[in-house]
PDB file of N, CA, C and O in Angstrom:
ATOM      1  N   MET A   1      -7.034  18.118 -36.372  1.00 50.00           N
ATOM      2  CA  MET A   1      -5.932  18.559 -36.438  1.00 50.00           C
ATOM      3  C   MET A   1      -4.869  17.509 -35.554  1.00 50.00           C
ATOM      4  O   MET A   1      -5.019  17.003 -34.235  1.00 50.00           O
ATOM      5  N   SER A   2      -3.561  17.427 -35.858  1.00 56.00           N
ATOM      6  CA  SER A   2      -3.147  16.740 -35.754  1.00 56.00           C
ATOM      7  C   SER A   2      -2.057  16.995 -34.125  1.00 56.00           C
ATOM      8  O   SER A   2      -1.982  18.255 -34.497  1.00 56.00           O
ATOM      9  N   GLU A   3      -1.361  15.944 -33.915  1.00 57.00           N
ATOM     10  CA  GLU A   3      -0.198  16.655 -32.677  1.00 57.00           C
ATOM     11  C   GLU A   3       0.535  17.135 -32.689  1.00 57.00           C
ATOM     12  O   GLU A   3       0.609  18.569 -31.439  1.00 57.00           O
ATOM     13  N   LYS A   4       1.308  17.260 -34.031  1.00 65.00           N
ATOM     14  CA  LYS A   4       1.879  18.266 -34.812  1.00 65.00           C
ATOM     15  C   LYS A   4       1.570  20.459 -35.415  1.00 65.00           C
ATOM     16  O   LYS A   4       2.193  21.107 -34.932  1.00 65.00           O
ATOM     17  N   GLY A   5      -0.166  19.867 -35.552  1.00 67.00           N
ATOM     18  CA  GLY A   5      -1.117  21.267 -35.418  1.00 67.00           C
ATOM     19  C   GLY A   5      -0.918  21.695 -34.307  1.00 67.00           C
ATOM     20  O   GLY A   5      -1.333  23.080 -34.178  1.00 67.00           O
ATOM     21  N   LYS A   6      -0.963  20.850 -33.341  1.00 81.00           N
ATOM     22  CA  LYS A   6      -2.261  22.056 -32.063  1.00 81.00           C
ATOM     23  C   LYS A   6      -0.279  22.973 -31.264  1.00 81.00           C
ATOM     24  O   LYS A   6       0.533  22.080 -31.420  1.00 81.00           O
ATOM     25  N   THR A   7      -1.333  23.705 -30.663  1.00 88.00           N
ATOM     26  CA  THR A   7      -0.079  24.963 -29.845  1.00 88.00           C
ATOM     27  C   THR A   7       0.332  23.855 -29.042  1.00 88.00           C
ATOM     28  O   THR A   7      -0.267  22.716 -28.861  1.00 88.00           O
ATOM     29  N   LEU A   8       1.204  25.058 -28.291  1.00 88.00           N
ATOM     30  CA  LEU A   8       1.962  24.052 -26.887  1.00 88.00           C
ATOM     31  C   LEU A   8       1.253  24.421 -25.680  1.00 88.00           C
ATOM     32  O   LEU A   8       0.808  23.319 -24.974  1.00 88.00           O
ATOM     33  N   VAL A   9      -0.011  24.981 -25.767  1.00 89.00           N
ATOM     34  CA  VAL A   9      -0.944  25.213 -24.867  1.00 89.00           C
ATOM     35  C   VAL A   9      -1.494  24.012 -24.854  1.00 89.00           C
ATOM     36  O   VAL A   9      -2.473  23.498 -24.227  1.00 89.00           O
ATOM     37  N   GLU A  10      -2.235  24.323 -26.593  1.00 89.00           N
ATOM     38  CA  GLU A  10      -3.247  22.768 -26.943  1.00 89.00           C
ATOM     39  C   GLU A  10      -2.933  21.666 -26.302  1.00 89.00           C
ATOM     40  O   GLU A  10      -3.595  20.908 -25.365  1.00 89.00           O
ATOM     41  N   ARG A  11      -1.675  21.152 -26.744  1.00 90.00           N
ATOM     42  CA  ARG A  11      -1.137  19.913 -25.919  1.00 90.00           C
ATOM     43  C   ARG A  11      -0.651  19.973 -24.544  1.00 90.00           C
ATOM     44  O   ARG A  11      -1.263  19.053 -24.500  1.00 90.00           O
ATOM     45  N   HIS A  12      -0.480  20.908 -23.547  1.00 90.00           N
ATOM     46  CA  HIS A  12      -0.607  21.280 -22.401  1.00 90.00           C
ATOM     47  C   HIS A  12      -1.806  21.203 -21.673  1.00 90.00           C
ATOM     48  O   HIS A  12      -1.864  19.887 -21.034  1.00 90.00           O
ATOM     49  N   ALA A  13      -2.768  21.505 -22.291  1.00 90.00           N
ATOM     50  CA  ALA A  13      -4.505  21.576 -21.524  1.00 90.00           C
ATOM     51  C   ALA A  13      -4.721  20.201 -21.806  1.00 90.00           C
ATOM     52  O   ALA A  13      -5.250  19.322 -21.332  1.00 90.00           O
ATOM     53  N   LEU A  14      -4.721  19.612 -23.255  1.00 91.00           N
ATOM     54  CA  LEU A  14      -4.989  18.087 -23.705  1.00 91.00           C
ATOM     55  C   LEU A  14      -4.751  17.308 -22.292  1.00 91.00           C
ATOM     56  O   LEU A  14      -4.951  16.306 -21.886  1.00 91.00           O
ATOM     57  N   LYS A  15      -2.950  16.875 -22.154  1.00 92.00           N
ATOM     58  CA  LYS A  15      -2.736  16.500 -20.883  1.00 92.00           C
ATOM     59  C   LYS A  15      -3.314  16.304 -19.578  1.00 92.00           C
ATOM     60  O   LYS A  15      -3.356  15.210 -19.920  1.00 92.00           O
ATOM     61  N   ARG A  16      -3.270  17.265 -19.423  1.00 91.00           N
ATOM     62  CA  ARG A  16      -3.720  17.931 -17.854  1.00 91.00           C
ATOM     63  C   ARG A  16      -4.734  17.520 -18.198  1.00 91.00           C
ATOM     64  O   ARG A  16      -5.600  17.278 -17.057  1.00 91.00           O
ATOM     65  N   LEU A  17      -6.160  18.090 -19.031  1.00 91.00           N
ATOM     66  CA  LEU A  17      -7.396  17.127 -18.880  1.00 91.00           C
ATOM     67  C   LEU A  17      -7.357  16.061 -18.790  1.00 91.00           C
ATOM     68  O   LEU A  17      -8.019  15.135 -17.863  1.00 91.00           O
ATOM     69  N   ALA A  18      -6.687  14.876 -19.350  1.00 90.00           N
ATOM     70  CA  ALA A  18      -6.394  13.533 -19.374  1.00 90.00           C
ATOM     71  C   ALA A  18      -6.073  13.431 -18.448  1.00 90.00           C
ATOM     72  O   ALA A  18      -6.318  12.433 -17.668  1.00 90.00           O
ATOM     73  N   LYS A  19      -5.100  13.333 -17.130  1.00 89.00           N
ATOM     74  CA  LYS A  19      -4.550  13.602 -15.849  1.00 89.00           C
ATOM     75  C   LYS A  19      -5.701  13.682 -15.381  1.00 89.00           C
ATOM     76  O   LYS A  19      -6.061  12.839 -14.869  1.00 89.00           O
ATOM     77  N   VAL A  20      -6.976  14.958 -15.259  1.00 87.00           N
ATOM     78  CA  VAL A  20      -7.885  15.283 -14.023  1.00 87.00           C
ATOM     79  C   VAL A  20      -8.538  13.757 -14.523  1.00 87.00           C
ATOM     80  O   VAL A  20      -9.158  13.526 -13.597  1.00 87.00           O
ATOM     81  N   GLU A  21      -8.644  13.911 -15.884  1.00 85.00           N
ATOM     82  CA  GLU A  21      -9.630  12.507 -16.099  1.00 85.00           C
ATOM     83  C   GLU A  21      -9.374  11.164 -15.440  1.00 85.00           C
ATOM     84  O   GLU A  21     -10.564  10.723 -15.120  1.00 85.00           O
ATOM     85  N   LYS A  22      -8.174  10.690 -15.740  1.00 82.00           N
ATOM     86  CA  LYS A  22      -8.104   9.677 -14.692  1.00 82.00           C
ATOM     87  C   LYS A  22      -7.494   9.770 -13.204  1.00 82.00           C
ATOM     88  O   LYS A  22      -8.290   8.786 -12.874  1.00 82.00           O
ATOM     89  N   ASN A  23      -7.526  10.959 -12.490  1.00 79.00           N
ATOM     90  CA  ASN A  23      -7.847  11.219 -11.007  1.00 79.00           C
ATOM     91  C   ASN A  23      -9.241  10.910 -10.705  1.00 79.00           C
ATOM     92  O   ASN A  23      -8.900  10.064 -10.095  1.00 79.00           O
ATOM     93  N   LYS A  24     -10.380  11.093 -11.632  1.00 76.00           N
ATOM     94  CA  LYS A  24     -11.946  11.501 -11.554  1.00 76.00           C
ATOM     95  C   LYS A  24     -12.314   9.682 -11.571  1.00 76.00           C
ATOM     96  O   LYS A  24     -12.568   9.938 -10.197  1.00 76.00           O
ATOM     97  N   GLN A  25     -11.223   8.839 -12.117  1.00 73.00           N
ATOM     98  CA  GLN A  25     -11.648   8.065 -12.349  1.00 73.00           C
ATOM     99  C   GLN A  25     -11.239   6.896 -10.946  1.00 73.00           C
ATOM    100  O   GLN A  25     -11.696   6.160 -10.481  1.00 73.00           O
ATOM    101  N   LYS A  26     -10.450   7.440 -10.518  1.00 66.00           N
ATOM    102  CA  LYS A  26      -8.928   6.711  -9.291  1.00 66.00           C
ATOM    103  C   LYS A  26     -10.406   7.215  -7.879  1.00 66.00           C
ATOM    104  O   LYS A  26     -10.750   6.127  -7.854  1.00 66.00           O
ATOM    105  N   ALA A  27     -10.844   7.856  -8.300  1.00 58.00           N
ATOM    106  CA  ALA A  27     -11.719   8.310  -6.795  1.00 58.00           C
ATOM    107  C   ALA A  27     -13.080   7.035  -6.625  1.00 58.00           C
ATOM    108  O   ALA A  27     -13.480   7.073  -5.924  1.00 58.00           O
ATOM    109  N   TYR A  28     -13.574   6.356  -8.034  1.00 64.00           N
ATOM    110  CA  TYR A  28     -14.413   5.278  -7.499  1.00 64.00           C
ATOM    111  C   TYR A  28     -13.873   4.448  -7.387  1.00 64.00           C
ATOM    112  O   TYR A  28     -14.722   3.732  -7.851  1.00 64.00           O
ATOM    113  N   GLU A  29     -12.501   3.775  -7.476  1.00 65.00           N
ATOM    114  CA  GLU A  29     -12.630   2.965  -6.852  1.00 65.00           C
ATOM    115  C   GLU A  29     -12.843   2.296  -5.568  1.00 65.00           C
ATOM    116  O   GLU A  29     -12.939   3.588  -4.724  1.00 65.00           O
ATOM    117  N   LYS A  30     -12.521   1.109  -5.334  1.00 71.00           N
ATOM    118  CA  LYS A  30     -13.326   0.629  -3.485  1.00 71.00           C
ATOM    119  C   LYS A  30     -11.691   1.054  -3.345  1.00 71.00           C
ATOM    120  O   LYS A  30     -10.977   0.169  -3.813  1.00 71.00           O
ATOM    121  N   LYS A  31     -12.180   1.499  -2.289  1.00 72.00           N
ATOM    122  CA  LYS A  31     -10.391   1.591  -1.022  1.00 72.00           C
ATOM    123  C   LYS A  31     -10.734   0.384  -0.229  1.00 72.00           C
ATOM    124  O   LYS A  31     -11.791  -0.136   0.380  1.00 72.00           O
ATOM    125  N   PRO A  32      -9.377  -0.368   0.490  1.00 79.00           N
ATOM    126  CA  PRO A  32      -9.652  -1.617   0.843  1.00 79.00           C
ATOM    127  C   PRO A  32     -10.165  -0.628   2.524  1.00 79.00           C
ATOM    128  O   PRO A  32      -9.549   0.331   3.333  1.00 79.00           O
ATOM    129  N   LYS A  33     -11.194  -1.455   3.229  1.00 83.00           N
ATOM    130  CA  LYS A  33     -11.430  -1.658   4.448  1.00 83.00           C
ATOM    131  C   LYS A  33      -9.892  -1.252   5.587  1.00 83.00           C
ATOM    132  O   LYS A  33      -9.400  -2.208   5.507  1.00 83.00           O
ATOM    133  N   GLU A  34     -10.653  -0.048   6.099  1.00 85.00           N
ATOM    134  CA  GLU A  34      -9.465   0.323   7.491  1.00 85.00           C
ATOM    135  C   GLU A  34     -10.399  -0.141   8.760  1.00 85.00           C
ATOM    136  O   GLU A  34     -11.133   0.162   9.336  1.00 85.00           O
ATOM    137  N   ILE A  35      -9.050  -0.887   9.748  1.00 85.00           N
ATOM    138  CA  ILE A  35      -9.922  -0.626  10.752  1.00 85.00           C
ATOM    139  C   ILE A  35      -9.871  -0.007  11.799  1.00 85.00           C
ATOM    140  O   ILE A  35      -9.057   0.886  11.904  1.00 85.00           O
ATOM    141  N   PRO A  36     -11.424   0.219  12.011  1.00 89.00           N
ATOM    142  CA  PRO A  36     -11.912   1.987  12.770  1.00 89.00           C
ATOM    143  C   PRO A  36     -10.710   1.924  14.284  1.00 89.00           C
ATOM    144  O   PRO A  36     -11.452   1.592  14.711  1.00 89.00           O
ATOM    145  N   TRP A  37      -9.845   2.106  14.071  1.00 91.00           N
ATOM    146  CA  TRP A  37      -9.040   2.081  15.677  1.00 91.00           C
ATOM    147  C   TRP A  37      -9.432   3.299  16.387  1.00 91.00           C
ATOM    148  O   TRP A  37      -9.669   2.362  17.793  1.00 91.00           O
ATOM    149  N   LYS A  38      -9.730   4.512  16.203  1.00 93.00           N
ATOM    150  CA  LYS A  38     -10.687   5.505  16.803  1.00 93.00           C
ATOM    151  C   LYS A  38     -11.900   5.109  17.721  1.00 93.00           C
ATOM    152  O   LYS A  38     -12.111   5.469  18.877  1.00 93.00           O
ATOM    153  N   THR A  39     -12.769   4.565  16.581  1.00 93.00           N
ATOM    154  CA  THR A  39     -13.978   4.030  17.485  1.00 93.00           C
ATOM    155  C   THR A  39     -13.622   2.851  17.821  1.00 93.00           C
ATOM    156  O   THR A  39     -14.494   2.372  19.303  1.00 93.00           O
ATOM    157  N   ILE A  40     -13.106   1.730  18.347  1.00 95.00           N
ATOM    158  CA  ILE A  40     -12.534   1.015  18.559  1.00 95.00           C
ATOM    159  C   ILE A  40     -11.822   1.193  20.362  1.00 95.00           C
ATOM    160  O   ILE A  40     -12.468   0.917  21.658  1.00 95.00           O
ATOM    161  N   ILE A  41     -10.750   1.998  20.254  1.00 96.00           N
ATOM    162  CA  ILE A  41     -10.512   2.645  21.515  1.00 96.00           C
ATOM    163  C   ILE A  41     -12.071   3.700  22.014  1.00 96.00           C
ATOM    164  O   ILE A  41     -11.883   3.908  23.438  1.00 96.00           O
ATOM    165  N   MET A  42     -12.448   4.684  21.574  1.00 97.00           N
ATOM    166  CA  MET A  42     -13.580   4.318  21.969  1.00 97.00           C
ATOM    167  C   MET A  42     -14.403   4.230  22.620  1.00 97.00           C
ATOM    168  O   MET A  42     -14.781   4.662  23.902  1.00 97.00           O
ATOM    169  N   GLY A  43     -14.796   3.483  21.623  1.00 96.00           N
ATOM    170  CA  GLY A  43     -15.811   2.421  22.512  1.00 96.00           C
ATOM    171  C   GLY A  43     -14.878   1.450  23.732  1.00 96.00           C
ATOM    172  O   GLY A  43     -15.552   1.263  24.799  1.00 96.00           O
ATOM    173  N   VAL A  44     -13.958   1.374  23.887  1.00 97.00           N
ATOM    174  CA  VAL A  44     -13.230   0.540  25.399  1.00 97.00           C
ATOM    175  C   VAL A  44     -13.173   1.994  26.471  1.00 97.00           C
ATOM    176  O   VAL A  44     -13.353   1.196  27.581  1.00 97.00           O
ATOM    177  N   CYS A  45     -12.877   2.883  26.342  1.00 98.00           N
ATOM    178  CA  CYS A  45     -12.767   3.857  27.316  1.00 98.00           C
ATOM    179  C   CYS A  45     -14.376   4.214  27.670  1.00 98.00           C
ATOM    180  O   CYS A  45     -14.307   4.104  28.384  1.00 98.00           O
ATOM    181  N   PHE A  46     -15.223   4.481  26.575  1.00 98.00           N
ATOM    182  CA  PHE A  46     -16.498   4.306  27.137  1.00 98.00           C
ATOM    183  C   PHE A  46     -17.116   2.597  28.349  1.00 98.00           C
ATOM    184  O   PHE A  46     -17.829   3.432  29.395  1.00 98.00           O
ATOM    185  N   THR A  47     -16.834   1.494  27.460  1.00 98.00           N
ATOM    186  CA  THR A  47     -17.244   0.600  28.660  1.00 98.00           C
ATOM    187  C   THR A  47     -16.330   0.305  30.171  1.00 98.00           C
ATOM    188  O   THR A  47     -16.718   0.136  30.895  1.00 98.00           O
ATOM    189  N   ILE A  48     -14.681   0.945  29.738  1.00 98.00           N
ATOM    190  CA  ILE A  48     -14.155   1.116  31.417  1.00 98.00           C
ATOM    191  C   ILE A  48     -15.328   2.135  32.141  1.00 98.00           C
ATOM    192  O   ILE A  48     -15.264   1.946  33.336  1.00 98.00           O
ATOM    193  N   ILE A  49     -15.481   3.148  31.746  1.00 97.00           N
ATOM    194  CA  ILE A  49     -15.747   4.040  32.248  1.00 97.00           C
ATOM    195  C   ILE A  49     -17.456   3.822  32.851  1.00 97.00           C
ATOM    196  O   ILE A  49     -17.539   4.121  34.175  1.00 97.00           O
ATOM    197  N   LEU A  50     -18.357   2.980  32.344  1.00 97.00           N
ATOM    198  CA  LEU A  50     -19.063   2.722  32.155  1.00 97.00           C
ATOM    199  C   LEU A  50     -19.412   1.789  33.835  1.00 97.00           C
ATOM    200  O   LEU A  50     -19.938   1.923  34.486  1.00 97.00           O
ATOM    201  N   VAL A  51     -18.370   0.774  33.200  1.00 96.00           N
ATOM    202  CA  VAL A  51     -18.249  -0.413  34.475  1.00 96.00           C
ATOM    203  C   VAL A  51     -18.139   0.308  35.657  1.00 96.00           C
ATOM    204  O   VAL A  51     -18.020   0.014  36.881  1.00 96.00           O
ATOM    205  N   MET A  52     -16.853   1.512  35.957  1.00 96.00           N
ATOM    206  CA  MET A  52     -16.146   2.029  36.838  1.00 96.00           C
ATOM    207  C   MET A  52     -17.317   2.567  37.472  1.00 96.00           C
ATOM    208  O   MET A  52     -17.508   2.382  38.935  1.00 96.00           O
ATOM    209  N   ILE A  53     -18.420   3.188  36.797  1.00 95.00           N
ATOM    210  CA  ILE A  53     -19.182   3.813  37.597  1.00 95.00           C
ATOM    211  C   ILE A  53     -20.491   3.127  38.100  1.00 95.00           C
ATOM    212  O   ILE A  53     -20.940   3.374  39.526  1.00 95.00           O
ATOM    213  N   LEU A  54     -20.708   1.588  37.489  1.00 94.00           N
ATOM    214  CA  LEU A  54     -21.671   0.791  37.987  1.00 94.00           C
ATOM    215  C   LEU A  54     -21.208   0.336  39.476  1.00 94.00           C
ATOM    216  O   LEU A  54     -22.065  -0.103  40.348  1.00 94.00           O
ATOM    217  N   LEU A  55     -19.407  -0.113  38.729  1.00 94.00           N
ATOM    218  CA  LEU A  55     -19.232  -0.277  40.924  1.00 94.00           C
ATOM    219  C   LEU A  55     -19.283   0.325  41.922  1.00 94.00           C
ATOM    220  O   LEU A  55     -19.514  -0.221  42.658  1.00 94.00           O
ATOM    221  N   GLN A  56     -18.930   1.403  41.579  1.00 93.00           N
ATOM    222  CA  GLN A  56     -18.887   2.664  42.607  1.00 93.00           C
ATOM    223  C   GLN A  56     -21.095   2.875  43.084  1.00 93.00           C
ATOM    224  O   GLN A  56     -21.120   2.675  44.185  1.00 93.00           O
ATOM    225  N   THR A  57     -21.920   2.573  42.175  1.00 91.00           N
ATOM    226  CA  THR A  57     -23.370   2.986  42.348  1.00 91.00           C
ATOM    227  C   THR A  57     -23.906   1.018  43.673  1.00 91.00           C
ATOM    228  O   THR A  57     -24.041   1.876  44.628  1.00 91.00           O
ATOM    229  N   PHE A  58     -22.943   0.055  42.765  1.00 88.00           N
ATOM    230  CA  PHE A  58     -23.629  -0.912  43.318  1.00 88.00           C
ATOM    231  C   PHE A  58     -22.953  -1.727  44.860  1.00 88.00           C
ATOM    232  O   PHE A  58     -23.634  -2.189  45.323  1.00 88.00           O
ATOM    233  N   VAL A  59     -21.509  -0.706  44.671  1.00 83.00           N
ATOM    234  CA  VAL A  59     -20.297  -1.376  45.715  1.00 83.00           C
ATOM    235  C   VAL A  59     -20.817  -0.965  46.905  1.00 83.00           C
ATOM    236  O   VAL A  59     -20.585  -1.464  48.326  1.00 83.00           O
ATOM    237  N   ARG A  60     -21.518   0.530  47.194  1.00 71.00           N
ATOM    238  CA  ARG A  60     -21.677   0.976  48.291  1.00 71.00           C
ATOM    239  C   ARG A  60     -22.680   0.272  49.082  1.00 71.00           C
ATOM    240  O   ARG A  60     -23.294  -0.907  49.270  1.00 71.00           O
TER     241      ARG A  60
END
């Protein structure tokens, strides 16, 4: 069946299917690594709290 012989609904469905397939392929692309800011901030907070606890324990 040629492009002209298909109904409007069929053409729309094929375009949508092509778009979905293209989006599925994008999901497998490797994403650039981002710096885990939340993890770094939590680690710094944990370290500060741990040092404060240790100082209070040993300074007395």
